[in-house]
Amino acid sequence: MKTKAAVVWEPGGRWEVEELELDPPREHEVLVRMVVSGLCHSDEHLREGDLNARYPIVGGHEGSGVVEAVGPNVTRVKPGDHVVCSFIPSCGTCRWCSTGHQNLCDLGASIAIGNMLDGTFRMHARGQDIGGMCLLGTFSERIVVPEYSVVRIENDIPLDVAAMVSCGVTTGWGAVTYAANTRAGETLVVYGVGGVGMNVVQGAKMAGCRYIVAVDPQESKRRWAKEFGATHTCATYGEAQQLVTDLTWGQGADKAIITAGVVDAEMVTAAFNVVGKLGTVVVVGLSAFDALTVQVPGMLLTVMEKRIVGSLFGSANPQSDIPYMLHLYRAGKLKLGELITKRYRLEDINRGYQEVAEGLNIRGVIDFTL
Ligand SMILES: NC(=O)c1ccc[n+]([C@@H]2O[C@H](COP(=O)([O-])OP(=O)(O)OC[C@H]3O[C@@H](n4cnc5c(N)ncnc54)[C@H](O)[C@@H]3O)[C@@H](O)[C@H]2O)c1
Ligand SMILES: [Zn+2]
Ligand SMILES: [Zn+2]
């Protein structure tokens, strides 16, 4: 079977949209027709060469679609099911899955290679095997992926809305709720309010934060953040530090969540400084694979009992939290459709990412129905 997909052939290359050969699903694999795929910044990290990935690779790890066929011994889904992709597969039985941390499943080990679990590849072109970002590669009309990488959802949820909870929403909401354990009345600062950070704002509002301070150099993002529940916005770290000092009578913020496109040491230090005693900094955003981004005075870490933690997929659990996010959406508690600011055809993916960089999108999406 043929599929049209956006491939990166080498680190730093452009997205190249071309036709690939796609093999049928093997044991424990499913064929999904993609409907919507979000333009998450992590795929730009992939394109830039930050993820230490194997190339060539098809990008995309946030999306939704319909199961068209299943290989032998698939039990989780059947043809016709609507699914949301999970960028970490969850086997259900490894140490991490069986202790409630499916986001850390051992099957995630090859997400930057993109081969199937038997070590082989389902996509081929120009005489080469091609992987899929996070075992997925959702920038493709059709994908063959492990059954462990899809989560079945109710068929009446619009698939564009559903794609949002595949990565950005759950990652942002979970960083606040699970990784930071945010409580009512707290002060939270978020660095970077794009497709992920906007859902930090939503999560903080739902948690009952007293002050939600969104820091982003782009004016458009600061404006949107107010609509999603930020009480204050700042363009610079210095402005945020002064504001939080004033708002909290010098005590500092309780939580700082870092969801900027590219994380660096200056940003982590700003977040470390903005939180007070017992404050938690959650690092969600990525940077180049070997960049040293956490460099803080250890003395203050100790005597003020601050904490710096990493969070993958918002420390959420794909199989249970993806449907849970959609329940919150149905209950009118979570804005999902409002996150989708522009829709692009797959052929226009380079322009899509350009417009993300220019601040024109909260979440732009590839819409395969266009
Ligand atoms: N840990 C995870 O599980 C996980 C999941 C998804 C995405 N990510 C990462 O999270 C980050 C955000 O992804 P996204 O899709 O929301 O990106 P995005 O491009 O949609 O948004 C990034 C935002 O950061 C802002 N920004 C840039 N420089 C800044 C600075 N110095 N201070 C504050 N804000 C700044 C930009 O203006 C933009 O609004 C990326 O690094 C992405 O790779 C991590
Ligand atoms: Zn993502
Ligand atoms: Zn597992």
Tab-separated table of C-alpha atoms and ligand atoms in Angstrom:
chain	number	residue	atom	x	y	z
A	1	MET	CA	0.000	0.000	0.000
A	2	LYS	CA	1.114	3.594	-0.645
A	3	THR	CA	0.933	6.478	1.818
A	4	LYS	CA	1.864	10.140	1.504
A	5	ALA	CA	3.955	11.309	4.455
A	6	ALA	CA	6.254	14.091	5.690
A	7	VAL	CA	9.772	12.723	6.096
A	8	VAL	CA	12.973	14.205	7.533
A	9	TRP	CA	15.906	12.633	5.698
A	10	GLU	CA	18.693	14.210	7.755
A	11	PRO	CA	19.034	16.363	10.879
A	12	GLY	CA	18.349	19.997	10.020
A	13	GLY	CA	16.571	19.077	6.748
A	14	ARG	CA	13.127	20.264	5.653
A	15	TRP	CA	9.904	18.261	5.812
A	16	GLU	CA	9.702	16.398	2.518
A	17	VAL	CA	6.231	15.234	1.569
A	18	GLU	CA	6.366	12.146	-0.625
A	19	GLU	CA	4.795	8.791	-1.301
A	20	LEU	CA	6.103	5.825	0.724
A	21	GLU	CA	5.520	2.094	0.580
A	22	LEU	CA	3.591	0.964	3.677
A	23	ASP	CA	3.597	-2.720	4.734
A	24	PRO	CA	0.487	-4.366	6.182
A	25	PRO	CA	0.203	-4.744	9.979
A	26	ARG	CA	1.957	-7.741	11.519
A	27	GLU	CA	1.292	-9.382	14.881
A	28	HIS	CA	0.042	-6.895	17.523
A	29	GLU	CA	-0.001	-4.070	14.923
A	30	VAL	CA	-2.812	-1.956	13.497
A	31	LEU	CA	-3.354	0.095	10.345
A	32	VAL	CA	-4.819	3.538	11.091
A	33	ARG	CA	-6.163	6.099	8.610
A	34	MET	CA	-5.102	9.427	10.074
A	35	VAL	CA	-7.674	12.214	10.256
A	36	VAL	CA	-5.920	14.998	12.172
A	37	SER	CA	-2.332	15.436	13.363
A	38	GLY	CA	-1.126	18.306	15.564
A	39	LEU	CA	2.006	20.350	14.901
A	40	CYS	CA	3.736	19.785	18.251
A	41	HIS	CA	7.112	21.434	18.756
A	42	SER	CA	8.759	18.065	19.525
A	43	ASP	CA	8.623	17.226	15.799
A	44	GLU	CA	10.538	20.424	15.131
A	45	HIS	CA	13.145	19.183	17.621
A	46	LEU	CA	13.218	15.986	15.552
A	47	ARG	CA	13.686	17.952	12.325
A	48	GLU	CA	16.397	20.134	13.874
A	49	GLY	CA	18.345	17.066	15.019
A	50	ASP	CA	17.883	17.621	18.780
A	51	LEU	CA	16.496	14.178	19.631
A	52	ASN	CA	19.452	11.956	18.716
A	53	ALA	CA	17.082	10.178	16.334
A	54	ARG	CA	17.666	7.732	13.488
A	55	TYR	CA	16.974	9.173	10.031
A	56	PRO	CA	15.052	9.002	7.733
A	57	ILE	CA	11.974	9.277	9.884
A	58	VAL	CA	8.351	10.321	9.374
A	59	GLY	CA	7.369	13.058	11.838
A	60	GLY	CA	4.251	13.429	13.940
A	61	HIS	CA	3.218	11.923	17.258
A	62	GLU	CA	-0.008	13.767	18.109
A	63	GLY	CA	-3.075	12.624	16.230
A	64	SER	CA	-6.293	10.741	15.807
A	65	GLY	CA	-7.781	8.446	13.208
A	66	VAL	CA	-9.790	5.358	12.386
A	67	VAL	CA	-8.564	1.751	12.546
A	68	GLU	CA	-8.778	0.206	9.080
A	69	ALA	CA	-7.202	-3.208	9.670
A	70	VAL	CA	-5.514	-5.209	12.407
A	71	GLY	CA	-2.770	-7.823	12.322
A	72	PRO	CA	-2.860	-11.220	14.080
A	73	ASN	CA	-3.511	-11.350	17.843
A	74	VAL	CA	-4.642	-7.738	18.208
A	75	THR	CA	-7.105	-7.482	21.094
A	76	ARG	CA	-7.242	-3.785	22.015
A	77	VAL	CA	-9.027	-2.420	18.915
A	78	LYS	CA	-10.914	-3.533	15.815
A	79	PRO	CA	-11.538	-2.059	12.358
A	80	GLY	CA	-13.852	0.960	12.561
A	81	ASP	CA	-12.710	2.014	16.032
A	82	HIS	CA	-11.757	5.641	16.509
A	83	VAL	CA	-8.396	6.043	18.195
A	84	VAL	CA	-6.077	8.656	19.641
A	85	CYS	CA	-2.361	7.959	19.222
A	86	SER	CA	-0.176	7.666	22.297
A	87	PHE	CA	3.393	8.837	21.812
A	88	ILE	CA	4.622	6.316	24.362
A	89	PRO	CA	3.310	2.787	23.801
A	90	SER	CA	2.007	1.082	26.937
A	91	CYS	CA	2.406	-2.678	27.191
A	92	GLY	CA	0.576	-2.938	30.515
A	93	THR	CA	2.972	-5.432	32.057
A	94	CYS	CA	6.451	-3.887	32.410
A	95	ARG	CA	7.531	-2.534	35.793
A	96	TRP	CA	6.425	1.023	34.919
A	97	CYS	CA	3.065	0.132	33.369
A	98	SER	CA	2.191	-2.201	36.193
A	99	THR	CA	2.924	0.456	38.811
A	100	GLY	CA	0.770	3.168	37.219
A	101	HIS	CA	3.424	4.919	35.118
A	102	GLN	CA	2.422	3.921	31.599
A	103	ASN	CA	4.039	7.107	30.285
A	104	LEU	CA	7.394	5.486	31.118
A	105	CYS	CA	6.687	2.068	29.532
A	106	ASP	CA	9.845	0.201	28.535
A	107	LEU	CA	8.455	-0.188	25.003
A	108	GLY	CA	9.190	3.530	24.608
A	109	ALA	CA	12.909	2.771	24.289
A	110	SER	CA	12.931	3.067	20.484
A	111	ILE	CA	10.746	6.160	20.054
A	112	ALA	CA	13.576	8.083	18.386
A	113	ILE	CA	14.298	5.204	15.991
A	114	GLY	CA	10.722	4.534	15.062
A	115	ASN	CA	11.017	0.836	14.283
A	116	MET	CA	8.292	-1.621	15.241
A	117	LEU	CA	8.686	-3.737	18.364
A	118	ASP	CA	10.159	-6.657	16.367
A	119	GLY	CA	12.970	-4.350	15.215
A	120	THR	CA	11.791	-3.979	11.602
A	121	PHE	CA	10.240	-1.046	9.714
A	122	ARG	CA	6.871	-0.729	7.947
A	123	MET	CA	7.673	2.292	5.766
A	124	HIS	CA	10.134	2.334	2.874
A	125	ALA	CA	11.252	4.757	0.151
A	126	ARG	CA	14.349	5.506	-1.957
A	127	GLY	CA	15.611	2.007	-1.083
A	128	GLN	CA	15.654	2.733	2.662
A	129	ASP	CA	13.649	1.717	5.747
A	130	ILE	CA	11.877	4.677	7.343
A	131	GLY	CA	10.906	4.955	11.010
A	132	GLY	CA	8.000	6.846	12.552
A	133	MET	CA	8.411	9.478	15.293
A	134	CYS	CA	7.522	7.826	18.623
A	135	LEU	CA	6.701	4.557	16.750
A	136	LEU	CA	3.909	6.569	15.079
A	137	GLY	CA	4.737	9.092	12.334
A	138	THR	CA	1.321	10.736	12.300
A	139	PHE	CA	2.296	13.076	9.436
A	140	SER	CA	1.207	10.267	7.129
A	141	GLU	CA	-2.149	9.474	5.543
A	142	ARG	CA	-1.926	5.950	6.930
A	143	ILE	CA	0.257	4.470	9.665
A	144	VAL	CA	1.007	0.947	10.865
A	145	VAL	CA	1.736	1.008	14.594
A	146	PRO	CA	1.765	-1.295	17.638
A	147	GLU	CA	-1.673	-1.801	19.187
A	148	TYR	CA	-0.001	-0.521	22.379
A	149	SER	CA	0.335	2.931	20.750
A	150	VAL	CA	-3.374	3.636	20.233
A	151	VAL	CA	-6.150	4.394	22.683
A	152	ARG	CA	-9.739	3.712	21.691
A	153	ILE	CA	-12.162	6.603	22.187
A	154	GLU	CA	-15.924	7.001	21.809
A	155	ASN	CA	-16.842	7.306	18.139
A	156	ASP	CA	-18.956	10.444	18.531
A	157	ILE	CA	-16.081	12.647	19.758
A	158	PRO	CA	-14.952	14.831	16.829
A	159	LEU	CA	-11.570	13.536	15.717
A	160	ASP	CA	-9.992	16.994	15.480
A	161	VAL	CA	-10.842	17.674	19.099
A	162	ALA	CA	-9.626	14.196	20.057
A	163	ALA	CA	-6.216	14.802	18.465
A	164	MET	CA	-5.578	17.562	21.002
A	165	VAL	CA	-5.453	15.147	23.951
A	166	SER	CA	-2.928	12.934	22.163
A	167	CYS	CA	0.008	15.070	23.348
A	168	GLY	CA	-0.319	18.814	24.013
A	169	VAL	CA	-3.372	18.963	26.258
A	170	THR	CA	-2.619	15.966	28.435
A	171	THR	CA	1.042	16.975	28.716
A	172	GLY	CA	0.212	20.509	29.879
A	173	TRP	CA	-2.738	19.595	32.099
A	174	GLY	CA	-0.865	16.633	33.601
A	175	ALA	CA	2.276	18.671	34.324
A	176	VAL	CA	0.172	20.906	36.576
A	177	THR	CA	-2.055	18.230	38.055
A	178	TYR	CA	0.218	15.195	38.418
A	179	ALA	CA	3.854	16.313	38.150
A	180	ALA	CA	3.446	19.527	40.188
A	181	ASN	CA	0.531	18.340	42.333
A	182	THR	CA	-0.952	21.835	42.161
A	183	ARG	CA	-3.463	22.820	44.854
A	184	ALA	CA	-6.258	25.363	45.098
A	185	GLY	CA	-5.046	28.845	46.028
A	186	GLU	CA	-1.493	28.405	44.749
A	187	THR	CA	0.511	30.738	42.520
A	188	LEU	CA	1.757	29.147	39.304
A	189	VAL	CA	4.057	30.568	36.633
A	190	VAL	CA	4.243	29.001	33.163
A	191	TYR	CA	7.120	29.713	30.773
A	192	GLY	CA	5.925	29.387	27.160
A	193	VAL	CA	2.217	29.257	26.346
A	194	GLY	CA	2.057	27.458	23.011
A	195	GLY	CA	0.242	24.203	22.277
A	196	VAL	CA	1.398	22.611	25.537
A	197	GLY	CA	1.667	25.660	27.818
A	198	MET	CA	-1.863	26.844	27.039
A	199	ASN	CA	-3.047	23.645	28.717
A	200	VAL	CA	-0.875	24.350	31.723
A	201	VAL	CA	-3.002	27.480	32.019
A	202	GLN	CA	-6.189	25.402	31.651
A	203	GLY	CA	-4.966	22.882	34.245
A	204	ALA	CA	-3.974	25.625	36.687
A	205	LYS	CA	-7.371	27.239	36.356
A	206	MET	CA	-9.078	23.900	36.976
A	207	ALA	CA	-6.835	23.250	39.999
A	208	GLY	CA	-8.049	26.551	41.479
A	209	CYS	CA	-4.838	28.551	41.372
A	210	ARG	CA	-5.112	32.050	42.781
A	211	TYR	CA	-2.572	33.554	40.375
A	212	ILE	CA	-1.639	32.121	36.973
A	213	VAL	CA	1.234	34.028	35.392
A	214	ALA	CA	1.996	33.253	31.729
A	215	VAL	CA	5.451	34.265	30.474
A	216	ASP	CA	5.920	34.365	26.704
A	217	PRO	CA	7.756	36.796	24.418
A	218	GLN	CA	4.965	36.570	21.801
A	219	GLU	CA	2.146	39.065	22.281
A	220	SER	CA	-0.387	36.786	20.545
A	221	LYS	CA	0.276	33.990	23.058
A	222	ARG	CA	-0.078	36.323	26.023
A	223	ARG	CA	-3.434	37.495	24.676
A	224	TRP	CA	-4.682	33.914	24.170
A	225	ALA	CA	-3.389	32.918	27.619
A	226	LYS	CA	-5.698	35.495	29.216
A	227	GLU	CA	-8.646	33.932	27.338
A	228	PHE	CA	-7.677	30.496	28.660
A	229	GLY	CA	-7.457	31.656	32.279
A	230	ALA	CA	-4.131	33.399	32.978
A	231	THR	CA	-4.575	36.126	35.582
A	232	HIS	CA	-1.373	37.934	34.515
A	233	THR	CA	1.026	37.822	31.570
A	234	CYS	CA	4.658	38.911	31.194
A	235	ALA	CA	7.024	39.204	28.236
A	236	THR	CA	10.272	38.686	30.187
A	237	TYR	CA	11.674	36.663	33.092
A	238	GLY	CA	12.538	39.869	34.980
A	239	GLU	CA	8.989	41.181	34.711
A	240	ALA	CA	7.632	37.855	35.980
A	241	GLN	CA	10.061	37.779	38.925
A	242	GLN	CA	9.031	41.282	40.019
A	243	LEU	CA	5.322	40.605	39.543
A	244	VAL	CA	5.366	37.340	41.498
A	245	THR	CA	7.406	38.926	44.296
A	246	ASP	CA	4.757	41.658	44.575
A	247	LEU	CA	1.737	39.332	44.284
A	248	THR	CA	3.028	36.908	46.929
A	249	TRP	CA	4.471	39.488	49.341
A	250	GLY	CA	7.931	38.163	48.669
A	251	GLN	CA	7.167	34.492	49.236
A	252	GLY	CA	7.558	33.428	45.607
A	253	ALA	CA	5.432	31.139	43.427
A	254	ASP	CA	4.429	27.621	44.463
A	255	LYS	CA	4.863	26.105	41.002
A	256	ALA	CA	6.750	26.967	37.813
A	257	ILE	CA	6.134	24.912	34.682
A	258	ILE	CA	8.525	25.178	31.734
A	259	THR	CA	6.804	24.573	28.405
A	260	ALA	CA	8.769	26.885	26.098
A	261	GLY	CA	9.735	25.624	22.645
A	262	VAL	CA	13.445	25.328	23.418
A	263	VAL	CA	14.601	25.174	27.042
A	264	ASP	CA	17.922	26.640	28.158
A	265	ALA	CA	19.788	27.155	31.420
A	266	GLU	CA	18.740	30.800	31.748
A	267	MET	CA	15.070	29.792	31.588
A	268	VAL	CA	15.403	27.020	34.162
A	269	THR	CA	17.278	29.393	36.479
A	270	ALA	CA	14.515	32.003	36.065
A	271	ALA	CA	11.914	29.378	37.007
A	272	PHE	CA	14.041	28.209	39.938
A	273	ASN	CA	14.264	31.791	41.200
A	274	VAL	CA	10.555	32.537	40.783
A	275	VAL	CA	9.448	29.726	43.123
A	276	GLY	CA	9.767	30.126	46.880
A	277	LYS	CA	10.287	27.681	49.748
A	278	LEU	CA	8.998	24.188	48.875
A	279	GLY	CA	8.414	25.439	45.333
A	280	THR	CA	8.400	22.963	42.437
A	281	VAL	CA	9.810	23.537	38.953
A	282	VAL	CA	8.565	21.112	36.296
A	283	VAL	CA	10.640	20.825	33.120
A	284	VAL	CA	8.443	19.728	30.209
A	285	GLY	CA	10.042	21.526	27.264
A	286	LEU	CA	12.919	19.931	25.371
A	287	SER	CA	16.298	21.122	24.159
A	288	ALA	CA	19.219	19.615	22.257
A	289	PHE	CA	19.906	16.063	23.501
A	290	ASP	CA	23.164	16.860	25.327
A	291	ALA	CA	22.488	20.488	26.354
A	292	LEU	CA	23.082	21.240	30.045
A	293	THR	CA	19.879	23.054	30.934
A	294	VAL	CA	19.631	22.635	34.693
A	295	GLN	CA	22.342	24.671	36.403
A	296	VAL	CA	21.195	26.136	39.696
A	297	PRO	CA	22.763	27.011	43.051
A	298	GLY	CA	22.494	23.787	45.050
A	299	MET	CA	22.624	25.661	48.341
A	300	LEU	CA	19.274	27.333	47.638
A	301	LEU	CA	17.822	24.051	46.412
A	302	THR	CA	18.639	22.549	49.800
A	303	VAL	CA	17.896	25.283	52.281
A	304	MET	CA	14.618	26.311	50.609
A	305	GLU	CA	13.664	22.719	49.833
A	306	LYS	CA	12.905	23.546	46.204
A	307	ARG	CA	12.312	20.714	43.762
A	308	ILE	CA	13.106	20.409	40.044
A	309	VAL	CA	11.363	17.528	38.274
A	310	GLY	CA	11.041	16.333	34.702
A	311	SER	CA	7.701	15.299	33.253
A	312	LEU	CA	6.919	13.145	30.217
A	313	PHE	CA	3.363	13.295	28.823
A	314	GLY	CA	2.409	15.294	31.924
A	315	SER	CA	3.215	12.204	34.019
A	316	ALA	CA	-0.227	11.059	32.870
A	317	ASN	CA	-1.353	7.595	31.919
A	318	PRO	CA	-2.263	7.293	28.194
A	319	GLN	CA	-4.833	4.506	28.489
A	320	SER	CA	-6.789	6.166	31.281
A	321	ASP	CA	-6.046	9.890	30.931
A	322	ILE	CA	-6.750	10.248	27.200
A	323	PRO	CA	-10.411	9.196	27.715
A	324	TYR	CA	-10.444	11.199	30.973
A	325	MET	CA	-9.457	14.409	29.143
A	326	LEU	CA	-12.290	13.777	26.690
A	327	HIS	CA	-14.738	13.349	29.601
A	328	LEU	CA	-13.633	16.755	30.903
A	329	TYR	CA	-14.213	18.164	27.415
A	330	ARG	CA	-17.722	16.687	27.287
A	331	ALA	CA	-18.432	18.197	30.700
A	332	GLY	CA	-17.454	21.624	29.359
A	333	LYS	CA	-14.444	21.872	31.686
A	334	LEU	CA	-11.680	21.710	29.078
A	335	LYS	CA	-11.410	23.819	25.916
A	336	LEU	CA	-10.189	21.676	23.025
A	337	GLY	CA	-11.721	23.018	19.800
A	338	GLU	CA	-10.507	26.525	20.737
A	339	LEU	CA	-6.889	25.305	20.663
A	340	ILE	CA	-7.080	24.550	16.922
A	341	THR	CA	-6.236	27.872	15.330
A	342	LYS	CA	-5.335	26.816	11.767
A	343	ARG	CA	-5.644	23.735	9.567
A	344	TYR	CA	-3.084	22.802	6.921
A	345	ARG	CA	-2.850	20.227	4.167
A	346	LEU	CA	0.069	17.807	4.621
A	347	GLU	CA	1.818	19.451	1.638
A	348	ASP	CA	1.868	22.743	3.571
A	349	ILE	CA	3.596	21.400	6.681
A	350	ASN	CA	6.684	23.617	6.336
A	351	ARG	CA	4.456	26.693	6.183
A	352	GLY	CA	2.487	25.340	9.146
A	353	TYR	CA	5.585	25.145	11.339
A	354	GLN	CA	6.732	28.548	10.084
A	355	GLU	CA	3.426	30.015	11.241
A	356	VAL	CA	3.737	28.262	14.622
A	357	ALA	CA	7.134	29.952	15.018
A	358	GLU	CA	5.626	33.312	14.071
A	359	GLY	CA	3.036	33.044	16.846
A	360	LEU	CA	0.028	32.628	14.547
A	361	ASN	CA	-1.107	29.375	16.162
A	362	ILE	CA	-1.924	27.925	19.525
A	363	ARG	CA	-2.073	24.482	17.874
A	364	GLY	CA	-1.957	24.269	14.102
A	365	VAL	CA	-3.022	20.899	12.712
A	366	ILE	CA	-2.598	18.812	9.590
A	367	ASP	CA	-6.162	18.011	8.533
A	368	PHE	CA	-6.179	14.990	6.212
A	369	THR	CA	-9.771	15.693	5.203
A	370	LEU	CA	-8.852	18.982	3.467
B	1	LIG	N1	7.792	16.406	28.029
B	1	LIG	C1	6.846	16.078	27.160
B	1	LIG	O1	6.184	15.048	27.308
B	1	LIG	C2	6.544	16.977	26.022
B	1	LIG	C3	5.384	16.795	25.260
B	1	LIG	C4	5.082	17.702	24.256
B	1	LIG	C5	5.955	18.742	23.963
B	1	LIG	N2	7.102	18.867	24.692
B	1	LIG	C6	8.007	19.996	24.483
B	1	LIG	O2	7.377	21.125	25.084
B	1	LIG	C7	7.814	22.312	24.437
B	1	LIG	C8	6.612	23.139	24.008
B	1	LIG	O3	5.948	22.493	22.925
B	1	LIG	P1	4.763	23.250	22.137
B	1	LIG	O4	4.268	22.301	21.119
B	1	LIG	O5	3.842	23.878	23.104
B	1	LIG	O6	5.606	24.418	21.419
B	1	LIG	P2	5.050	25.770	20.731
B	1	LIG	O7	6.057	26.118	19.696
B	1	LIG	O8	3.620	25.603	20.377
B	1	LIG	O9	5.111	26.828	21.934
B	1	LIG	C9	6.316	27.238	22.491
B	1	LIG	C10	6.088	28.598	23.155
B	1	LIG	O10	7.291	28.979	23.836
B	1	LIG	C11	7.416	30.373	23.709
B	1	LIG	N3	8.779	30.816	24.032
B	1	LIG	C12	9.862	30.870	23.227
B	1	LIG	N4	10.925	31.354	23.917
B	1	LIG	C13	10.479	31.608	25.185
B	1	LIG	C14	11.097	32.125	26.352
B	1	LIG	N5	12.394	32.469	26.355
B	1	LIG	N6	10.341	32.269	27.466
B	1	LIG	C15	9.052	31.907	27.483
B	1	LIG	N7	8.411	31.414	26.397
B	1	LIG	C16	9.128	31.263	25.256
B	1	LIG	C17	7.007	30.641	22.266
B	1	LIG	O11	6.700	32.012	22.053
B	1	LIG	C18	5.792	29.727	22.153
B	1	LIG	O12	4.602	30.386	22.513
B	1	LIG	C19	8.722	21.844	23.295
B	1	LIG	O13	10.061	21.851	23.730
B	1	LIG	C20	8.255	20.422	23.057
B	1	LIG	O14	9.236	19.652	22.425
B	1	LIG	C21	7.409	18.017	25.708
B	2	ZN	ZN	4.059	16.437	21.433
B	3	ZN	ZN	4.993	-1.174	29.734
